[in-house]
Short mmCIF file of N, CA, C and O in Angstrom, two decimals:
data_model
loop_
_atom_site.label_atom_id
_atom_site.label_comp_id
_atom_site.label_asym_id
_atom_site.label_seq_id
_atom_site.Cartn_x
_atom_site.Cartn_y
_atom_site.Cartn_z
N MET A 1 8.02 21.38 -21.31
CA MET A 1 8.12 20.08 -20.39
C MET A 1 7.97 20.11 -18.92
O MET A 1 7.70 19.27 -18.14
N GLY A 2 8.59 21.10 -18.17
CA GLY A 2 8.60 21.18 -17.04
C GLY A 2 7.20 21.67 -16.52
O GLY A 2 6.77 20.87 -15.23
N LEU A 3 6.31 22.48 -17.14
CA LEU A 3 4.70 22.41 -16.19
C LEU A 3 4.15 21.07 -16.61
O LEU A 3 3.75 20.37 -15.40
N PHE A 4 4.13 20.36 -17.72
CA PHE A 4 3.83 19.17 -17.70
C PHE A 4 4.25 18.04 -16.37
O PHE A 4 3.54 17.04 -16.19
N ASN A 5 5.48 18.08 -16.52
CA ASN A 5 6.26 17.25 -15.39
C ASN A 5 5.63 17.63 -14.17
O ASN A 5 5.24 16.59 -13.25
N LEU A 6 5.62 19.05 -13.70
CA LEU A 6 4.83 19.21 -12.38
C LEU A 6 3.42 18.73 -12.32
O LEU A 6 3.03 18.14 -11.22
N ILE A 7 2.82 19.05 -13.31
CA ILE A 7 1.41 18.71 -13.06
C ILE A 7 1.39 16.97 -12.83
O ILE A 7 0.45 16.81 -12.31
N TRP A 8 2.05 16.58 -13.81
CA TRP A 8 1.89 14.90 -13.78
C TRP A 8 2.55 14.43 -12.16
O TRP A 8 1.83 13.36 -11.72
N PHE A 9 3.39 15.12 -11.90
CA PHE A 9 4.24 14.61 -10.53
C PHE A 9 3.11 14.84 -9.49
O PHE A 9 2.88 13.79 -8.80
N VAL A 10 2.50 16.01 -9.52
CA VAL A 10 1.41 15.93 -8.78
C VAL A 10 0.17 15.36 -8.58
O VAL A 10 -0.57 14.54 -7.56
N PHE A 11 -0.16 14.97 -9.65
CA PHE A 11 -1.35 14.14 -9.97
C PHE A 11 -1.49 12.64 -9.90
O PHE A 11 -2.28 11.74 -9.53
N PHE A 12 0.11 12.04 -10.76
CA PHE A 12 0.23 10.62 -10.79
C PHE A 12 1.23 10.69 -10.21
O PHE A 12 1.54 9.41 -10.06
N GLY A 13 2.38 11.04 -10.59
CA GLY A 13 3.75 10.90 -10.52
C GLY A 13 4.07 10.19 -9.14
O GLY A 13 4.84 9.13 -9.22
N TRP A 14 4.15 11.14 -8.40
CA TRP A 14 4.35 10.97 -6.71
C TRP A 14 4.48 9.53 -6.50
O TRP A 14 5.10 8.41 -6.04
N TRP A 15 3.00 9.01 -6.49
CA TRP A 15 2.58 7.80 -6.24
C TRP A 15 3.07 6.64 -6.82
O TRP A 15 3.56 5.47 -6.81
N GLN A 16 3.20 6.70 -8.26
CA GLN A 16 4.14 5.75 -8.86
C GLN A 16 5.12 5.55 -9.00
O GLN A 16 5.77 4.53 -8.67
N ALA A 17 5.96 6.94 -8.69
CA ALA A 17 7.16 6.68 -8.24
C ALA A 17 7.83 5.95 -7.01
O ALA A 17 8.51 5.01 -7.01
N LEU A 18 6.66 6.29 -5.92
CA LEU A 18 6.80 5.71 -4.76
C LEU A 18 6.66 4.15 -4.91
O LEU A 18 7.33 3.50 -4.37
N THR A 19 5.71 3.97 -5.84
CA THR A 19 5.18 2.39 -5.56
C THR A 19 6.51 1.63 -6.50
O THR A 19 6.48 0.66 -5.67
N TYR A 20 6.94 2.33 -7.28
CA TYR A 20 7.98 1.77 -7.89
C TYR A 20 9.33 1.69 -7.35
O TYR A 20 10.25 0.42 -7.67
N LEU A 21 9.67 2.53 -6.30
CA LEU A 21 10.82 2.55 -5.57
C LEU A 21 10.52 1.64 -4.30
O LEU A 21 11.71 0.92 -4.32
N LEU A 22 9.43 1.42 -3.92
CA LEU A 22 9.14 0.22 -2.98
C LEU A 22 9.31 -1.26 -3.39
O LEU A 22 9.77 -2.18 -2.93
N LEU A 23 8.59 -1.25 -4.77
CA LEU A 23 8.85 -2.44 -5.07
C LEU A 23 10.17 -2.70 -5.82
O LEU A 23 10.75 -4.12 -5.47
N SER A 24 11.06 -1.75 -5.89
CA SER A 24 12.33 -1.88 -6.33
C SER A 24 13.43 -2.61 -5.09
O SER A 24 14.00 -3.30 -5.07
N LEU A 25 13.03 -1.84 -3.97
CA LEU A 25 13.60 -2.47 -2.67
C LEU A 25 13.28 -3.79 -1.86
O LEU A 25 14.01 -4.73 -1.70
N PHE A 26 12.05 -4.28 -2.78
CA PHE A 26 11.28 -5.50 -2.29
C PHE A 26 12.40 -6.57 -3.25
O PHE A 26 12.95 -7.53 -3.02
N PHE A 27 12.66 -6.06 -4.79
CA PHE A 27 13.51 -7.02 -5.44
C PHE A 27 14.77 -7.01 -5.15
O PHE A 27 15.49 -8.08 -5.43
N ALA A 28 15.31 -6.03 -4.74
CA ALA A 28 16.62 -5.83 -4.35
C ALA A 28 17.23 -6.68 -2.93
O ALA A 28 18.25 -6.99 -2.92
N ILE A 29 16.28 -7.23 -2.06
CA ILE A 29 16.33 -8.10 -0.88
C ILE A 29 16.98 -9.53 -1.44
O ILE A 29 18.07 -10.15 -1.19
N THR A 30 16.78 -9.85 -2.77
CA THR A 30 17.44 -11.23 -3.33
C THR A 30 18.37 -11.04 -4.43
O THR A 30 18.46 -9.60 -4.85
N ILE A 31 19.07 -11.95 -4.51
CA ILE A 31 20.00 -11.77 -5.35
C ILE A 31 19.65 -11.65 -7.11
O ILE A 31 20.34 -10.74 -7.74
N VAL A 32 18.76 -12.75 -7.20
CA VAL A 32 18.22 -12.67 -8.77
C VAL A 32 17.54 -11.55 -8.90
O VAL A 32 17.35 -11.12 -10.10
N GLY A 33 16.88 -10.85 -8.26
CA GLY A 33 15.88 -9.56 -8.06
C GLY A 33 16.61 -8.19 -8.44
O GLY A 33 16.12 -7.21 -8.84
N ILE A 34 18.02 -8.37 -8.46
CA ILE A 34 18.42 -7.06 -8.37
C ILE A 34 18.46 -6.67 -9.74
O ILE A 34 18.75 -5.25 -9.57
N PRO A 35 18.84 -7.47 -10.35
CA PRO A 35 18.80 -6.26 -11.95
C PRO A 35 17.12 -6.05 -12.32
O PRO A 35 17.08 -4.83 -12.70
N ILE A 36 16.48 -6.64 -11.73
CA ILE A 36 15.26 -5.98 -11.67
C ILE A 36 14.60 -4.64 -10.94
O ILE A 36 14.10 -4.02 -11.15
N ALA A 37 15.44 -4.97 -10.04
CA ALA A 37 15.26 -3.65 -8.82
C ALA A 37 15.92 -2.52 -9.47
O ALA A 37 15.40 -1.40 -9.58
N LYS A 38 17.01 -2.90 -10.20
CA LYS A 38 17.66 -1.41 -10.86
C LYS A 38 16.79 -1.19 -12.23
O LYS A 38 16.59 0.07 -12.36
N SER A 39 16.04 -2.20 -12.68
CA SER A 39 15.56 -1.22 -13.73
C SER A 39 14.03 -0.97 -13.30
O SER A 39 13.81 0.25 -13.91
N LEU A 40 13.77 -1.26 -11.90
CA LEU A 40 12.43 -0.54 -11.48
C LEU A 40 12.75 1.11 -11.04
O LEU A 40 12.17 1.87 -11.06
N LEU A 41 13.70 0.91 -10.56
CA LEU A 41 14.42 2.27 -10.28
C LEU A 41 14.66 3.33 -11.44
O LEU A 41 14.31 4.42 -11.52
N GLN A 42 15.08 2.55 -12.59
CA GLN A 42 14.93 3.36 -14.05
C GLN A 42 13.08 3.81 -14.38
O GLN A 42 12.89 4.95 -14.63
N PHE A 43 12.45 2.97 -14.04
CA PHE A 43 10.76 3.31 -14.30
C PHE A 43 10.55 3.97 -13.24
O PHE A 43 9.42 4.59 -13.85
N ALA A 44 11.11 4.19 -12.15
CA ALA A 44 10.33 4.90 -11.22
C ALA A 44 11.13 6.60 -11.59
O ALA A 44 10.49 7.84 -11.55
N LYS A 45 12.10 6.73 -12.13
CA LYS A 45 12.23 7.79 -12.44
C LYS A 45 11.70 8.33 -13.74
O LYS A 45 11.36 9.44 -13.85
N LEU A 46 11.16 7.31 -14.78
CA LEU A 46 10.37 7.74 -15.72
C LEU A 46 8.83 8.26 -14.99
O LEU A 46 8.30 9.07 -15.61
N SER A 47 8.49 7.45 -14.34
CA SER A 47 7.06 7.46 -13.92
C SER A 47 7.00 8.95 -12.72
O SER A 47 6.00 9.70 -12.93
N ALA A 48 7.95 9.49 -12.38
CA ALA A 48 7.95 10.49 -11.72
C ALA A 48 8.03 11.64 -12.51
O ALA A 48 7.15 12.96 -12.57
N PHE A 49 9.06 11.75 -13.46
CA PHE A 49 8.93 13.07 -14.14
C PHE A 49 9.07 12.39 -15.92
O PHE A 49 9.94 12.48 -16.34
N PRO A 50 8.03 12.14 -16.76
CA PRO A 50 8.21 11.29 -17.84
C PRO A 50 8.44 12.53 -18.86
O PRO A 50 8.95 11.92 -20.13
N PHE A 51 8.20 13.58 -19.20
CA PHE A 51 7.95 14.50 -20.18
C PHE A 51 9.78 14.87 -20.22
O PHE A 51 9.92 15.16 -19.39
N GLY A 52 10.05 14.87 -21.58
CA GLY A 52 11.78 15.05 -21.76
C GLY A 52 12.64 13.99 -21.77
O GLY A 52 13.74 14.15 -21.73
N LYS A 53 11.97 12.88 -21.67
CA LYS A 53 12.94 11.29 -21.22
C LYS A 53 12.45 10.56 -22.29
O LYS A 53 11.44 10.48 -22.85
N GLU A 54 13.55 9.49 -22.51
CA GLU A 54 13.59 8.66 -23.94
C GLU A 54 14.10 7.25 -23.17
O GLU A 54 14.87 7.42 -21.96
N ILE A 55 13.46 6.41 -23.63
CA ILE A 55 13.74 5.04 -22.91
C ILE A 55 14.52 4.48 -24.14
O ILE A 55 14.29 4.30 -25.34
N ILE A 56 15.81 3.80 -23.67
CA ILE A 56 16.68 3.43 -24.78
C ILE A 56 17.61 2.24 -24.16
O ILE A 56 17.86 2.03 -22.85
N LYS A 57 17.74 1.26 -25.04
CA LYS A 57 18.65 0.31 -24.64
C LYS A 57 19.71 0.69 -24.17
O LYS A 57 20.54 1.07 -24.71
N GLU A 58 20.42 -0.36 -23.47
CA GLU A 58 21.73 0.06 -22.64
C GLU A 58 22.83 -0.25 -23.97
O GLU A 58 23.89 0.25 -24.33
N THR A 59 22.64 -1.08 -24.60
CA THR A 59 23.41 -1.36 -26.15
C THR A 59 23.27 -0.23 -26.92
O THR A 59 24.55 -0.19 -27.45
N GLU A 60 22.40 0.43 -27.03
CA GLU A 60 22.21 1.63 -27.85
C GLU A 60 23.04 2.83 -27.51
O GLU A 60 24.03 3.64 -27.88
N LEU A 61 23.04 2.70 -25.62
CA LEU A 61 23.54 3.91 -25.05
C LEU A 61 25.28 3.60 -24.90
O LEU A 61 25.58 4.68 -25.25
N LYS A 62 25.68 2.57 -24.81
CA LYS A 62 26.95 2.67 -24.53
C LYS A 62 27.59 1.91 -25.60
O LYS A 62 28.71 1.47 -25.87
N GLY A 63 26.94 1.21 -26.71
CA GLY A 63 27.60 0.36 -27.90
C GLY A 63 27.22 -0.70 -27.80
O GLY A 63 27.79 -1.20 -26.73
N THR A 64 27.11 -1.75 -28.77
CA THR A 64 26.90 -2.94 -28.62
C THR A 64 28.20 -4.03 -28.05
O THR A 64 28.36 -4.48 -27.28
N ASP A 65 29.47 -3.16 -28.52
CA ASP A 65 30.41 -3.66 -28.11
C ASP A 65 30.82 -3.54 -26.61
O ASP A 65 31.66 -3.98 -25.88
N ASN A 66 30.21 -2.60 -26.22
CA ASN A 66 30.37 -1.72 -24.72
C ASN A 66 29.84 -2.68 -23.85
O ASN A 66 30.12 -2.60 -22.58
N VAL A 67 29.10 -3.53 -24.11
CA VAL A 67 27.82 -4.40 -23.02
C VAL A 67 28.56 -5.75 -23.08
O VAL A 67 28.30 -6.56 -24.24
N SER A 68 29.15 -6.37 -21.88
CA SER A 68 29.43 -8.00 -22.07
C SER A 68 27.92 -9.07 -22.41
O SER A 68 27.00 -8.59 -22.41
N GLU A 69 28.75 -10.07 -23.18
CA GLU A 69 27.84 -10.78 -23.74
C GLU A 69 27.30 -11.54 -22.64
O GLU A 69 25.92 -11.84 -22.57
N ILE A 70 27.60 -11.82 -21.38
CA ILE A 70 27.03 -12.20 -20.30
C ILE A 70 26.26 -11.71 -19.86
O ILE A 70 24.79 -11.91 -19.39
N ARG A 71 26.13 -10.12 -19.89
CA ARG A 71 25.11 -9.13 -19.39
C ARG A 71 24.18 -9.02 -20.43
O ARG A 71 22.90 -9.08 -19.83
N LYS A 72 24.20 -9.17 -21.61
CA LYS A 72 23.40 -9.45 -22.62
C LYS A 72 22.74 -10.68 -22.51
O LYS A 72 20.97 -10.84 -22.39
N ILE A 73 23.14 -11.89 -22.38
CA ILE A 73 22.29 -13.14 -22.01
C ILE A 73 21.66 -13.20 -20.84
O ILE A 73 20.45 -13.70 -20.82
N PHE A 74 22.19 -12.68 -19.82
CA PHE A 74 21.62 -12.64 -18.38
C PHE A 74 20.22 -11.69 -18.49
O PHE A 74 19.33 -11.93 -17.70
N GLY A 75 20.69 -10.61 -18.89
CA GLY A 75 19.49 -9.79 -19.39
C GLY A 75 18.42 -10.53 -19.99
O GLY A 75 17.30 -10.00 -19.80
N ILE A 76 18.26 -11.12 -21.06
CA ILE A 76 17.91 -11.80 -21.64
C ILE A 76 16.69 -12.87 -20.90
O ILE A 76 15.38 -13.06 -20.98
N ILE A 77 17.61 -13.44 -20.45
CA ILE A 77 16.96 -14.72 -19.19
C ILE A 77 15.88 -13.85 -18.42
O ILE A 77 15.01 -14.37 -18.04
N VAL A 78 16.62 -12.78 -17.71
CA VAL A 78 15.80 -12.29 -16.64
C VAL A 78 14.61 -11.59 -17.21
O VAL A 78 13.22 -11.55 -16.46
N ASN A 79 14.63 -10.91 -18.17
CA ASN A 79 13.12 -10.27 -19.00
C ASN A 79 12.29 -11.55 -19.45
O ASN A 79 11.37 -11.15 -19.43
N ILE A 80 12.62 -12.75 -19.69
CA ILE A 80 11.84 -13.65 -19.90
C ILE A 80 11.33 -14.27 -18.71
O ILE A 80 10.07 -14.43 -18.52
N ILE A 81 12.01 -14.34 -17.36
CA ILE A 81 11.21 -14.43 -16.26
C ILE A 81 10.33 -13.45 -15.91
O ILE A 81 9.18 -13.96 -15.69
N TRP A 82 10.59 -12.36 -16.05
CA TRP A 82 9.56 -10.94 -15.71
C TRP A 82 8.80 -11.01 -16.44
O TRP A 82 7.49 -10.23 -16.62
N LEU A 83 8.51 -11.65 -18.08
CA LEU A 83 7.60 -11.18 -19.23
C LEU A 83 6.17 -11.70 -18.61
O LEU A 83 5.18 -10.75 -19.29
N PRO A 84 6.20 -12.73 -17.60
CA PRO A 84 4.34 -12.48 -17.59
C PRO A 84 3.97 -11.59 -16.97
O PRO A 84 2.94 -10.99 -16.83
N VAL A 85 4.62 -10.94 -15.84
CA VAL A 85 4.46 -9.62 -15.06
C VAL A 85 4.37 -8.51 -15.94
O VAL A 85 3.35 -7.78 -15.76
N GLY A 86 5.46 -8.30 -16.55
CA GLY A 86 5.47 -7.21 -17.45
C GLY A 86 4.40 -6.96 -18.71
O GLY A 86 4.16 -6.04 -18.89
N ALA A 87 3.97 -8.55 -19.18
CA ALA A 87 2.92 -8.30 -19.72
C ALA A 87 1.46 -8.06 -19.35
O ALA A 87 0.62 -7.10 -19.93
N MET A 88 1.46 -8.36 -18.25
CA MET A 88 -0.13 -8.04 -17.71
C MET A 88 0.26 -6.17 -17.32
O MET A 88 -0.80 -5.59 -17.61
N MET A 89 1.11 -5.72 -16.72
CA MET A 89 1.60 -4.31 -16.85
C MET A 89 1.16 -3.79 -17.95
O MET A 89 0.47 -2.40 -17.94
N ALA A 90 1.81 -4.15 -19.15
CA ALA A 90 1.90 -3.25 -20.30
C ALA A 90 0.68 -3.27 -20.87
O ALA A 90 0.27 -2.24 -21.36
N ILE A 91 -0.11 -4.66 -20.76
CA ILE A 91 -1.59 -4.39 -21.02
C ILE A 91 -2.54 -3.18 -20.13
O ILE A 91 -3.37 -2.74 -20.75
N MET A 92 -2.38 -3.14 -18.70
CA MET A 92 -3.12 -2.59 -18.35
C MET A 92 -2.54 -0.55 -18.35
O MET A 92 -3.24 -0.01 -18.49
N TYR A 93 -1.52 -0.52 -18.89
CA TYR A 93 -0.92 0.85 -19.35
C TYR A 93 -1.16 1.14 -20.89
O TYR A 93 -1.59 2.05 -20.91
N VAL A 94 -1.21 -0.04 -21.66
CA VAL A 94 -1.95 0.23 -22.90
C VAL A 94 -3.29 0.82 -22.92
O VAL A 94 -3.84 1.54 -23.62
N ILE A 95 -4.38 0.15 -22.27
CA ILE A 95 -5.52 0.18 -21.85
C ILE A 95 -5.91 1.57 -21.43
O ILE A 95 -6.76 2.70 -21.73
N SER A 96 -5.08 2.01 -20.50
CA SER A 96 -4.91 3.21 -19.68
C SER A 96 -4.80 4.22 -20.75
O SER A 96 -5.40 5.34 -20.64
N GLY A 97 -3.64 3.85 -21.66
CA GLY A 97 -3.39 5.10 -22.74
C GLY A 97 -4.68 5.30 -23.93
O GLY A 97 -4.99 6.07 -24.14
N ILE A 98 -4.94 4.26 -24.30
CA ILE A 98 -6.32 4.13 -24.99
C ILE A 98 -7.46 5.11 -24.35
O ILE A 98 -8.09 5.80 -25.09
N VAL A 99 -7.49 5.13 -23.32
CA VAL A 99 -8.91 5.55 -22.47
C VAL A 99 -8.10 6.88 -22.30
O VAL A 99 -8.96 7.88 -22.58
N SER A 100 -7.24 7.33 -22.12
CA SER A 100 -6.76 8.67 -22.16
C SER A 100 -6.58 9.44 -23.52
O SER A 100 -6.84 10.41 -23.60
N PHE A 101 -6.43 8.47 -24.30
CA PHE A 101 -6.36 9.57 -25.76
C PHE A 101 -7.99 9.56 -26.32
O PHE A 101 -8.43 10.37 -26.94
N ILE A 102 -8.88 8.76 -25.89
CA ILE A 102 -10.27 9.19 -25.95
C ILE A 102 -10.71 10.13 -25.44
O ILE A 102 -11.47 11.12 -25.81
N ILE A 103 -10.02 10.57 -23.91
CA ILE A 103 -10.36 11.90 -23.40
C ILE A 103 -9.51 12.46 -23.71
O ILE A 103 -7.99 12.74 -23.53
N ILE A 104 -9.61 13.31 -24.96
CA ILE A 104 -8.88 14.41 -25.30
C ILE A 104 -7.83 15.43 -24.96
O ILE A 104 -7.00 15.24 -25.30
N ILE A 105 -8.34 15.53 -23.54
CA ILE A 105 -7.65 16.77 -22.80
C ILE A 105 -6.58 15.67 -22.08
O ILE A 105 -5.32 16.18 -21.96
N ASP A 106 -6.71 14.46 -22.23
CA ASP A 106 -5.49 13.63 -21.05
C ASP A 106 -4.64 13.00 -22.45
O ASP A 106 -3.70 11.88 -22.08
N ILE A 107 -4.47 13.30 -23.59
CA ILE A 107 -3.51 12.93 -24.26
C ILE A 107 -2.54 12.99 -24.08
O ILE A 107 -1.34 11.83 -24.50
N PRO A 108 -1.84 13.90 -23.39
CA PRO A 108 -0.34 13.41 -22.74
C PRO A 108 0.07 12.45 -21.93
O PRO A 108 0.88 11.68 -21.98
N ALA A 109 -0.97 11.98 -21.25
CA ALA A 109 -0.73 11.07 -20.55
C ALA A 109 -0.74 9.85 -20.90
O ALA A 109 -0.15 8.83 -20.79
N GLY A 110 -1.80 9.74 -22.01
CA GLY A 110 -1.63 8.55 -22.88
C GLY A 110 -0.19 8.19 -23.51
O GLY A 110 -0.28 7.34 -23.83
N VAL A 111 0.36 9.08 -23.79
CA VAL A 111 1.66 8.94 -24.46
C VAL A 111 2.51 8.39 -23.52
O VAL A 111 3.13 7.68 -23.56
N VAL A 112 2.34 9.13 -22.38
CA VAL A 112 3.02 8.86 -20.94
C VAL A 112 2.93 6.83 -20.78
O VAL A 112 3.88 6.06 -20.57
N TYR A 113 1.45 6.72 -20.79
CA TYR A 113 1.09 5.30 -20.71
C TYR A 113 1.58 3.98 -21.56
O TYR A 113 2.21 3.12 -21.64
N ILE A 114 1.59 4.78 -22.96
CA ILE A 114 2.19 4.13 -23.94
C ILE A 114 3.83 3.87 -23.85
O ILE A 114 4.30 2.78 -23.69
N ARG A 115 4.37 4.94 -23.50
CA ARG A 115 5.61 4.94 -23.11
C ARG A 115 5.76 3.70 -22.06
O ARG A 115 6.90 3.26 -22.33
N SER A 116 5.04 3.66 -20.80
CA SER A 116 5.16 2.71 -20.04
C SER A 116 5.26 1.61 -20.24
O SER A 116 5.88 0.75 -19.63
N ALA A 117 4.12 1.32 -21.15
CA ALA A 117 4.03 0.01 -21.59
C ALA A 117 5.03 -0.87 -22.32
O ALA A 117 5.54 -2.08 -21.79
N LYS A 118 5.70 0.04 -23.17
CA LYS A 118 7.02 -0.58 -23.89
C LYS A 118 8.11 -0.70 -22.84
O LYS A 118 8.77 -1.80 -22.64
N PHE A 119 8.09 0.21 -21.81
CA PHE A 119 9.37 -0.04 -20.83
C PHE A 119 9.07 -0.99 -19.80
O PHE A 119 9.99 -2.20 -19.92
N VAL A 120 7.86 -1.40 -19.53
CA VAL A 120 7.56 -2.68 -18.38
C VAL A 120 7.45 -3.94 -19.01
O VAL A 120 7.79 -5.03 -18.46
N LEU A 121 7.58 -4.09 -20.37
CA LEU A 121 7.17 -5.35 -21.18
C LEU A 121 8.88 -6.12 -21.17
O LEU A 121 8.79 -7.13 -21.09
N TRP A 122 9.89 -4.81 -21.28
CA TRP A 122 11.03 -5.85 -21.32
C TRP A 122 12.21 -4.98 -20.74
O TRP A 122 12.82 -4.26 -21.49
N PRO A 123 12.01 -4.81 -19.18
CA PRO A 123 12.72 -3.55 -18.65
C PRO A 123 14.38 -3.83 -18.22
O PRO A 123 15.36 -2.84 -18.20
N ILE A 124 14.60 -5.07 -18.07
CA ILE A 124 16.33 -5.31 -18.34
C ILE A 124 16.85 -4.66 -19.16
O ILE A 124 16.63 -5.27 -20.31
N GLY A 125 17.96 -3.78 -18.83
CA GLY A 125 18.63 -3.15 -20.28
C GLY A 125 18.37 -1.81 -20.46
O GLY A 125 18.95 -1.11 -21.46
N ALA A 126 17.30 -1.76 -20.23
CA ALA A 126 16.68 -0.23 -20.43
C ALA A 126 16.91 1.16 -19.53
O ALA A 126 16.93 0.63 -18.62
N LYS A 127 17.40 2.07 -20.06
CA LYS A 127 17.72 3.45 -19.29
C LYS A 127 16.62 4.58 -19.74
O LYS A 127 16.29 4.46 -21.05
N CYS A 128 16.24 4.93 -18.65
CA CYS A 128 15.61 6.42 -18.79
C CYS A 128 16.72 7.38 -18.73
O CYS A 128 17.27 7.68 -17.78
N ILE A 129 17.01 8.30 -20.07
CA ILE A 129 17.78 9.29 -19.94
C ILE A 129 16.92 10.32 -21.03
O ILE A 129 15.72 10.58 -21.20
N SER A 130 17.51 11.59 -20.42
CA SER A 130 16.98 12.96 -21.21
C SER A 130 16.87 12.93 -22.72
O SER A 130 17.47 12.27 -23.28
N LYS A 131 15.72 13.23 -23.51
CA LYS A 131 15.95 13.74 -25.06
C LYS A 131 17.26 14.04 -25.72
O LYS A 131 17.72 13.38 -26.61
N LYS A 132 17.69 15.03 -25.11
CA LYS A 132 18.99 15.41 -25.28
C LYS A 132 20.16 14.45 -25.11
O LYS A 132 20.86 14.53 -26.41
N GLN A 133 20.32 13.85 -24.11
CA GLN A 133 21.00 12.44 -24.28
C GLN A 133 20.97 11.43 -25.08
O GLN A 133 21.49 10.88 -25.74
N ALA A 134 19.28 10.98 -25.26
CA ALA A 134 19.23 10.05 -26.45
C ALA A 134 19.81 10.77 -27.96
O ALA A 134 20.08 9.88 -28.51
N TYR A 135 19.47 12.03 -28.46
CA TYR A 135 19.91 12.67 -29.51
C TYR A 135 21.32 12.32 -29.70
O TYR A 135 22.03 12.26 -30.64
N ALA A 136 21.93 12.85 -28.88
CA ALA A 136 23.45 12.50 -28.73
C ALA A 136 23.87 11.64 -29.07
O ALA A 136 24.78 11.17 -29.76
N THR A 137 23.14 10.36 -28.47
CA THR A 137 23.86 9.15 -28.10
C THR A 137 23.69 8.60 -29.88
O THR A 137 24.51 7.95 -30.57
N ALA A 138 22.25 9.11 -30.32
CA ALA A 138 21.75 8.75 -31.68
C ALA A 138 22.82 8.92 -32.55
O ALA A 138 23.34 8.27 -33.73
N VAL A 139 23.08 10.48 -32.53
CA VAL A 139 24.23 11.18 -33.45
C VAL A 139 25.76 10.13 -33.09
O VAL A 139 26.32 9.91 -34.08
N ALA A 140 26.23 9.62 -32.25
CA ALA A 140 27.55 9.30 -31.75
C ALA A 140 27.59 7.92 -32.65
O ALA A 140 28.34 7.58 -32.98
N ASN A 141 26.10 7.34 -32.37
CA ASN A 141 26.05 5.87 -33.07
C ASN A 141 26.36 6.00 -34.30
O ASN A 141 26.80 5.10 -35.11
N GLU A 142 25.39 6.77 -35.29
CA GLU A 142 25.46 7.16 -36.30
C GLU A 142 27.02 7.13 -37.11
O GLU A 142 27.58 6.62 -37.87
N ILE A 143 27.64 7.93 -36.33
CA ILE A 143 29.06 8.58 -36.97
C ILE A 143 29.74 7.39 -36.54
O ILE A 143 30.42 7.13 -37.64
N GLU A 144 29.83 6.46 -35.48
CA GLU A 144 30.38 5.48 -35.31
C GLU A 144 30.22 4.39 -36.53
O GLU A 144 31.10 3.91 -37.12
N LYS A 145 28.60 3.99 -36.95
CA LYS A 145 28.50 3.30 -37.66
C LYS A 145 29.00 3.63 -39.27
O LYS A 145 29.62 2.84 -40.01
N ARG A 146 28.99 4.72 -39.50
CA ARG A 146 29.51 5.43 -40.82
C ARG A 146 31.22 5.35 -40.80
O ARG A 146 31.48 5.15 -41.62
N ASN A 147 31.59 5.61 -39.90
CA ASN A 147 32.96 4.80 -39.64
C ASN A 147 33.62 3.82 -39.61
O ASN A 147 34.87 3.70 -40.23
N LYS A 148 32.87 2.89 -39.43
CA LYS A 148 32.95 1.40 -40.05
C LYS A 148 32.85 0.94 -41.05
O LYS A 148 33.77 0.13 -41.80
N ASN A 149 32.23 1.60 -41.99
CA ASN A 149 32.03 1.47 -43.39
C ASN A 149 32.99 2.02 -44.31
O ASN A 149 33.68 2.50 -44.82
#
């Protein structure tokens, strides 16, 4: 994963991460844009070093009961406002992913583009974490679910 991340960062990641960092700063200027700014920071983290990372919803990471209803509702509202921009970006990432899959040597980049499309479509409440942390979260959630039954 380290070699792929290094190659990705040198050729694609640094400028994508910088773009999303600058966009995040732009959205952070307004009060309404702060949730989008926080999500763009998560996306910048994914854009810089995407291999070995997973995208997980905050409710899965913290547990459904540990995320307030107000935060969930506000997140849905902001995601709906973001949807037209996110849909255009997701379409561009899917097209880039398809082209990358056609160019066989570029398949790892295609995987990154498809993962990015998933993130930008509905970014509020999404977190970028390591695969180890995602696995540990999934195990903890499964144990909690079994204990409730």
